mmCIF file of C-alpha atoms in Angstrom:
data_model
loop_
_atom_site.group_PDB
_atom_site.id
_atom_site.type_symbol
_atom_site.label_atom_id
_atom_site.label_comp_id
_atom_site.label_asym_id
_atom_site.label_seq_id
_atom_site.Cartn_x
_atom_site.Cartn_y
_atom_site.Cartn_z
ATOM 1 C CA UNK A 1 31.768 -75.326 -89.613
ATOM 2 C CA UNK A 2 32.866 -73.828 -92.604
ATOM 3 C CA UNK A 3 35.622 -71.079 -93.200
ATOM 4 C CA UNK A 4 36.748 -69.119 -96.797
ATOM 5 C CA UNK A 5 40.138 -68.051 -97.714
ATOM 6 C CA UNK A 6 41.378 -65.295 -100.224
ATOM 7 C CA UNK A 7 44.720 -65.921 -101.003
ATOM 8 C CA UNK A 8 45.396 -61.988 -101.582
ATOM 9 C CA UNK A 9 44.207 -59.225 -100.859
ATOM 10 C CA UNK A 10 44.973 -57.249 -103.942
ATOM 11 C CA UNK A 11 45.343 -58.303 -107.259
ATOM 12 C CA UNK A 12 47.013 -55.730 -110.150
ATOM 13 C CA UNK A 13 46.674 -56.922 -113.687
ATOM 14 C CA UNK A 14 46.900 -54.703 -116.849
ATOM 15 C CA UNK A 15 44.126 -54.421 -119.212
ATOM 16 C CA UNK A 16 43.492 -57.368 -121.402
ATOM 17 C CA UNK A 17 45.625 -59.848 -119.255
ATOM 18 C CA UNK A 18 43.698 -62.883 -117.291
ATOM 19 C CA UNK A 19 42.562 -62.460 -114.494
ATOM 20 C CA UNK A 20 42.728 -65.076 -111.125
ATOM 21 C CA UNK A 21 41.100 -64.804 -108.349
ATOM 22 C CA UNK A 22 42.010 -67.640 -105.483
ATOM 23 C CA UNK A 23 39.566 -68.822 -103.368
ATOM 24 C CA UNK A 24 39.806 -72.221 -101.072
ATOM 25 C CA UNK A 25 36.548 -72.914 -98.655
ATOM 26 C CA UNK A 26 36.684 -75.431 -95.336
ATOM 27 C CA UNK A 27 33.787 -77.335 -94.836
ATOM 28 C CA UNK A 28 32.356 -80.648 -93.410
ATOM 29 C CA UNK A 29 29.488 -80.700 -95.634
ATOM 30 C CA UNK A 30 29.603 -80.407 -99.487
ATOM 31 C CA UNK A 31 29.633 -76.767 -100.022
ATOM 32 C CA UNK A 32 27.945 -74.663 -101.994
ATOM 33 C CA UNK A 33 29.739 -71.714 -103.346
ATOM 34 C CA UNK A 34 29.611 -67.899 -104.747
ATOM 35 C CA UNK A 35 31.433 -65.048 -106.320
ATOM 36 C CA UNK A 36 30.084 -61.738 -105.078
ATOM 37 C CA UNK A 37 31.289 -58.671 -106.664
ATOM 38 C CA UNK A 38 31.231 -54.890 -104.998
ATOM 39 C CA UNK A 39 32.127 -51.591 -106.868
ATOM 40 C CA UNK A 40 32.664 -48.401 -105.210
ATOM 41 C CA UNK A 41 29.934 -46.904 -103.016
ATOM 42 C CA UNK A 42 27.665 -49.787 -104.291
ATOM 43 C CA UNK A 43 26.615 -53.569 -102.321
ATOM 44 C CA UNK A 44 27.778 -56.784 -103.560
ATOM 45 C CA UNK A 45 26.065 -58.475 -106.212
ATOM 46 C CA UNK A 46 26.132 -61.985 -107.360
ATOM 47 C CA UNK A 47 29.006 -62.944 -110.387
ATOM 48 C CA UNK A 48 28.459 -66.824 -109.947
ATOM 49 C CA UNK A 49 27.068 -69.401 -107.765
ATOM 50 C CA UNK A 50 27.849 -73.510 -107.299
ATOM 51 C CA UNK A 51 24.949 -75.554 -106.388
ATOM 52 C CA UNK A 52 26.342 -79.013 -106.677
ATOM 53 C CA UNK A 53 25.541 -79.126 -110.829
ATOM 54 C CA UNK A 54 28.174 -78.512 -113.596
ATOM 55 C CA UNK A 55 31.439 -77.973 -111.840
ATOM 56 C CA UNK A 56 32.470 -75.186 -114.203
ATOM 57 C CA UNK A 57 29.958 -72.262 -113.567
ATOM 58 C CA UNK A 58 30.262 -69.210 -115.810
ATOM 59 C CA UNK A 59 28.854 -66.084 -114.509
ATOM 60 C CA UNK A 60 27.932 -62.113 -115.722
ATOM 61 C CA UNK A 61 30.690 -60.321 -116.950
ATOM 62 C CA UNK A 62 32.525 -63.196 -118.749
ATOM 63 C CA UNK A 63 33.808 -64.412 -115.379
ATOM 64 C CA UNK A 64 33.946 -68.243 -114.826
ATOM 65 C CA UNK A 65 34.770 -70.532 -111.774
ATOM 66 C CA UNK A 66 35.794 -73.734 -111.601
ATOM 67 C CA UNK A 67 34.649 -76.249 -108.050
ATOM 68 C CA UNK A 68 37.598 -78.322 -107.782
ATOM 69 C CA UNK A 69 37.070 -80.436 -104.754
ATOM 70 C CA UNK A 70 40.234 -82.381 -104.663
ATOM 71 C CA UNK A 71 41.839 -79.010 -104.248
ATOM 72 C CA UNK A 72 38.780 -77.166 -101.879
ATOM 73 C CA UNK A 73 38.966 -74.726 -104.318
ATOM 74 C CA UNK A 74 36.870 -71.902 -106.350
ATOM 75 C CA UNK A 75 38.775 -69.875 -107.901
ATOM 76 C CA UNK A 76 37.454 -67.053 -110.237
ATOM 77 C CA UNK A 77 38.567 -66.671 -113.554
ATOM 78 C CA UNK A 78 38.599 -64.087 -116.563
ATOM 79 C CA UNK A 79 40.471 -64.545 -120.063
ATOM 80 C CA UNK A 80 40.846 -60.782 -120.339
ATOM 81 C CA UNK A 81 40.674 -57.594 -117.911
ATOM 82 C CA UNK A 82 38.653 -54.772 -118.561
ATOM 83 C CA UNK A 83 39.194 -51.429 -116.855
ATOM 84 C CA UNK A 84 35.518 -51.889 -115.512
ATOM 85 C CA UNK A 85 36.154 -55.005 -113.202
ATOM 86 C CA UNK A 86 38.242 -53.465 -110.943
ATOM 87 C CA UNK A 87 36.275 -53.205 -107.784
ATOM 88 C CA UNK A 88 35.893 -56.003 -104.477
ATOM 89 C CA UNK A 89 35.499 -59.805 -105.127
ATOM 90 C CA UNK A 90 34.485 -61.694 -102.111
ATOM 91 C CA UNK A 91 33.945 -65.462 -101.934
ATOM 92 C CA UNK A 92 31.706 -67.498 -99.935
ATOM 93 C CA UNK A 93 30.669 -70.633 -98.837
ATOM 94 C CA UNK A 94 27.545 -71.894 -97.468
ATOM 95 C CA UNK A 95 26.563 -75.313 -96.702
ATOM 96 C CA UNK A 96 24.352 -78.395 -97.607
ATOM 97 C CA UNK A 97 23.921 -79.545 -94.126
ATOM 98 C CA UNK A 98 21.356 -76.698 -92.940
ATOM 99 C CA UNK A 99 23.417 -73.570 -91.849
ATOM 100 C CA UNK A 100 21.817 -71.787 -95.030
ATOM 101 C CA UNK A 101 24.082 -68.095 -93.886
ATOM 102 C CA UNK A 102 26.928 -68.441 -96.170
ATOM 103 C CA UNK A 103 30.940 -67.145 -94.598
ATOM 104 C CA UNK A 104 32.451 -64.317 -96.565
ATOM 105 C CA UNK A 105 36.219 -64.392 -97.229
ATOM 106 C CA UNK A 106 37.844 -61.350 -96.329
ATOM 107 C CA UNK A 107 37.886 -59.487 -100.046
ATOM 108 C CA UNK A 108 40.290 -59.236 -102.638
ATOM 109 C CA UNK A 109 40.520 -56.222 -104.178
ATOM 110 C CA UNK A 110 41.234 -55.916 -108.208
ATOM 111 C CA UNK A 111 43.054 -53.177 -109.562
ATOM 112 C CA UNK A 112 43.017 -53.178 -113.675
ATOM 113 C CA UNK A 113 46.278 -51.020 -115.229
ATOM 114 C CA UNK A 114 45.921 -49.328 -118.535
ATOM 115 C CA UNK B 1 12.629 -48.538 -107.323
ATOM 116 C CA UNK B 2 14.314 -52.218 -107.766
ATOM 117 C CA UNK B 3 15.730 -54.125 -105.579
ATOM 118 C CA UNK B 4 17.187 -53.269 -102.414
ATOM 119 C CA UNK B 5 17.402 -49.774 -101.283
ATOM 120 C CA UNK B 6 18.895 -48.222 -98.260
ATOM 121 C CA UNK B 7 18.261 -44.580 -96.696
ATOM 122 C CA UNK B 8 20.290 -42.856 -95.518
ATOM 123 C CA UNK B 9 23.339 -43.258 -97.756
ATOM 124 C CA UNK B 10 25.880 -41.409 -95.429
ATOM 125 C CA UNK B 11 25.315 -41.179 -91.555
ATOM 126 C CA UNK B 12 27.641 -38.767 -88.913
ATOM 127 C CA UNK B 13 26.182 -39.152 -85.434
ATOM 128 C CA UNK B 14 27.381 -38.523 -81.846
ATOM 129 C CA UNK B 15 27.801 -41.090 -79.377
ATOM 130 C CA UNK B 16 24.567 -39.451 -77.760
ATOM 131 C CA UNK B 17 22.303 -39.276 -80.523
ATOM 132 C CA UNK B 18 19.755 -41.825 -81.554
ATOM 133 C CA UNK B 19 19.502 -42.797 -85.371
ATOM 134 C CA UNK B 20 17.489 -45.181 -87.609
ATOM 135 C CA UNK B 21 18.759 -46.786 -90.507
ATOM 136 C CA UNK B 22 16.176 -48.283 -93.386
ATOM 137 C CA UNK B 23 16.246 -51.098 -95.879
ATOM 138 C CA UNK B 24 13.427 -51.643 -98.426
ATOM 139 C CA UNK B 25 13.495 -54.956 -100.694
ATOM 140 C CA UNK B 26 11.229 -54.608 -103.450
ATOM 141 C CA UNK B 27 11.929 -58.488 -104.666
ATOM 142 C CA UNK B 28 8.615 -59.696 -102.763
ATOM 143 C CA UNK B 29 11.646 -61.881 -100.756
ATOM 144 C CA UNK B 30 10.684 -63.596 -97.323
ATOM 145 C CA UNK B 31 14.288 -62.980 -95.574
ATOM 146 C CA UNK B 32 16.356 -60.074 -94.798
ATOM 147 C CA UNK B 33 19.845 -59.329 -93.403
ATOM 148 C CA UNK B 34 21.650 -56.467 -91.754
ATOM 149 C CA UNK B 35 25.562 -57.009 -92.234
ATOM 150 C CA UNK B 36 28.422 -54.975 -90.625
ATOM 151 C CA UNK B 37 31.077 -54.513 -93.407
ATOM 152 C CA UNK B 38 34.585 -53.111 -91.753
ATOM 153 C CA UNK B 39 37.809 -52.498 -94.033
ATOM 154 C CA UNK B 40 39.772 -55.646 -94.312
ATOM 155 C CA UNK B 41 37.260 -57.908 -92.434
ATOM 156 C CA UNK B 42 35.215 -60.332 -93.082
ATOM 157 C CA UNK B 43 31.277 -59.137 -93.688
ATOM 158 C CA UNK B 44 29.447 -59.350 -90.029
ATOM 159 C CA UNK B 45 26.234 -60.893 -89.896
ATOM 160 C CA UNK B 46 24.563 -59.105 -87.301
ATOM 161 C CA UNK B 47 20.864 -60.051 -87.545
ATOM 162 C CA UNK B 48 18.380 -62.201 -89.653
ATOM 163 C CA UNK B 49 14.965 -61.754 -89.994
ATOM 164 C CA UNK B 50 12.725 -64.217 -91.609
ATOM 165 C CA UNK B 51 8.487 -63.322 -92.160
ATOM 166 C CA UNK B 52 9.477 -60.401 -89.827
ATOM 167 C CA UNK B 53 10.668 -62.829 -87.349
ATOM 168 C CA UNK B 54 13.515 -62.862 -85.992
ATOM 169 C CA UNK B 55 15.495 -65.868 -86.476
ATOM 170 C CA UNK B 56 19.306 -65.150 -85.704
ATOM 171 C CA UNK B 57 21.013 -62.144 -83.352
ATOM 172 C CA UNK B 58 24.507 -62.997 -83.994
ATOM 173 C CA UNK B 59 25.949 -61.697 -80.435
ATOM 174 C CA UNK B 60 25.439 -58.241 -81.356
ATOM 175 C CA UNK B 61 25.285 -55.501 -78.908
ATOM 176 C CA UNK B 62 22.158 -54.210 -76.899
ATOM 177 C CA UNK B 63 22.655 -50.771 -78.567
ATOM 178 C CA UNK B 64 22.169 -51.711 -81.993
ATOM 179 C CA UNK B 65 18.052 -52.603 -82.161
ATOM 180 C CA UNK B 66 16.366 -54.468 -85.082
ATOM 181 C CA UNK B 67 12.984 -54.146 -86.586
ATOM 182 C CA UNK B 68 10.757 -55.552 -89.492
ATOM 183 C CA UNK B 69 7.573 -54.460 -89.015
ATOM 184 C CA UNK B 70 7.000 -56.296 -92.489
ATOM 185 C CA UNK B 71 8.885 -58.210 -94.872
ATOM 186 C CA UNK B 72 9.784 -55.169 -97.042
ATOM 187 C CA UNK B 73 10.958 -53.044 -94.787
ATOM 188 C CA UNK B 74 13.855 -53.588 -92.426
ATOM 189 C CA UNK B 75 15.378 -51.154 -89.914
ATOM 190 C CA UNK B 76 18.123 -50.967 -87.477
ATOM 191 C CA UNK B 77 17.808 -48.413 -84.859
ATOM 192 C CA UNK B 78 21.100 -47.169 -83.661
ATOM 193 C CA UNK B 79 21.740 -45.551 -79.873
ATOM 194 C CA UNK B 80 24.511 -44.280 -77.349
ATOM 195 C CA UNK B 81 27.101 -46.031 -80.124
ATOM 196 C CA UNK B 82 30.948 -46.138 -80.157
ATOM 197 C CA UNK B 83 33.567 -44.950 -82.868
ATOM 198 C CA UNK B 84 34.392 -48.874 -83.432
ATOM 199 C CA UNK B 85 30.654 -48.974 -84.611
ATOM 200 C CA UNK B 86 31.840 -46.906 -87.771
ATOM 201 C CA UNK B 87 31.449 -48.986 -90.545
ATOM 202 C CA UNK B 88 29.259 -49.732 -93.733
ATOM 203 C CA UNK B 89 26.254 -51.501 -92.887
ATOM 204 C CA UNK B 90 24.615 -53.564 -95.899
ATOM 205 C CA UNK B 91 21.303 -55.025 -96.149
ATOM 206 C CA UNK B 92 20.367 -57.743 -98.009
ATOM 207 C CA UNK B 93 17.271 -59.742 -98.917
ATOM 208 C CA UNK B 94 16.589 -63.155 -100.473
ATOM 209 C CA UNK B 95 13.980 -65.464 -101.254
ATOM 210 C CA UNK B 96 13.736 -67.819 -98.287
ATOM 211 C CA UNK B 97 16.450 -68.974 -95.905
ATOM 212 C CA UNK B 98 18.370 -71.931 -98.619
ATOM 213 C CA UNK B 99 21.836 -72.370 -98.389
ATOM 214 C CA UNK B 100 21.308 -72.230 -102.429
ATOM 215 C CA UNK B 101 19.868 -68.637 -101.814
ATOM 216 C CA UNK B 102 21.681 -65.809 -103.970
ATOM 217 C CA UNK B 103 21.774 -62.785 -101.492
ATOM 218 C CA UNK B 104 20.678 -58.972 -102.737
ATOM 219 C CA UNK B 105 22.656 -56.478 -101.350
ATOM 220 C CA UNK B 106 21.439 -52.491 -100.698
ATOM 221 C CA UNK B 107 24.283 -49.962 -101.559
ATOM 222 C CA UNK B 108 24.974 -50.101 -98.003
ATOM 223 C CA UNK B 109 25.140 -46.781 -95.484
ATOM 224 C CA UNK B 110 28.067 -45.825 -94.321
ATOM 225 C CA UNK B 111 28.216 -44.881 -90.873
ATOM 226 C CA UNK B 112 30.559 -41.964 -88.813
ATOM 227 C CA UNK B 113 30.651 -41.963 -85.240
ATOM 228 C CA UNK B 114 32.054 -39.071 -83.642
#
């Protein structure tokens, strides 16, 4: 079984600050995990995936993640916000022991300030 | 076209009427999704189909009918639904059934039931 968590479900930054995004996955299995992105009136699309390689995985848009497994974490990083990235960030997990559907947290939304 | 495209884009239908919704992949993938997407929950997955078989119906109601009469094309045939079935629903395609698998969403079509 595996199960996502978004701590938040809004985030408000201003323009040019960092930006975090917390994520923290349940699973029995080592995970594999991804940042999925959704803008208005559009589907998600893929920021960043985690297939078991480098444990820092940077992704489109200058976002980065970082697997921490001592902390069951993936949390979604970005040195500096752009009025653009505001939209829907959903994290998910999937699974190396054969349930290939990956579990979608429940969304955080990101709203960039001027 | 690229990618994964979804017709119609907005949908306002009785609880009588009888509707189709279509998803074509154009990424030569071998498995496609239909997802339920509600505000503030989770994504649904409400069927997968895999070489236009059928390989998971995730306890979804009789009046919500799947169909992949190839592995483009992917439809969802809708009948005698309920205002609870409002939502966006979101297709999505990827290259086999790997828990690895990045997932290609369609802009999604949002659904009103009256």
């Amino acid at each position: 079984a595996q199960s996502v968590t978004q701590l938040g479900s809004h985030v408000s930054v201003s323009e040019g600050a960092l930006v975090l995004l917390r994520c923290n996955y349940s699973s029995s299995v080592p995970p594999y995990l991804f940042w999925y992105v959704q803008y208005p009136n559009q589907g998600l699309q893929l920021l960043l995936k985690y297939t078991s390689a480098a444990t820092l995985v940077k992704g489109i848009n200058g976002f980065e993640a970082e697997f921490k497994k001592s902390e069951t974490s993936f949390h979604l990083t970005k040195p500096s916000a752009h009025m653009s990235d505001a939209a829907e960030y959903f994290c998910a997990v999937s699974d190396s022991g054969g349930s290939y559907i990956p579990t979608f947290g429940r969304g955080t939304s990101l709203i960039v300030h001027p | 076209e690229t990618g994964v495209t979804q017709t119609p884009r907005h949908l306002v239908m009785g609880m009588t009427n009888k509707k189709s919704l279509k998803c074509e992949q154009h990424l030569g993938h071998n498995a496609m999704y239909w997802y339920k997407q509600s505000a503030k929950k989770p994504l649904e997955l409400m069927f997968v189909y895999s070489l236009e078989e059928r390989v998971e119906n995730n306890s979804v109601p009789s009046r919500f009918s799947p169909e992949c009469p190839n592995s483009s094309h992917l439809f969802l045939h809708l009948h005698t639904l309920q205002p609870e079935d409002s939502a966006l629903y979101l297709c999505a395609s990827s290259q086999d059934r790997m828990s690895t698998d990045t997932q290609y969403f369609g802009p999604g079509t949002r659904l009103t039931v009256l």
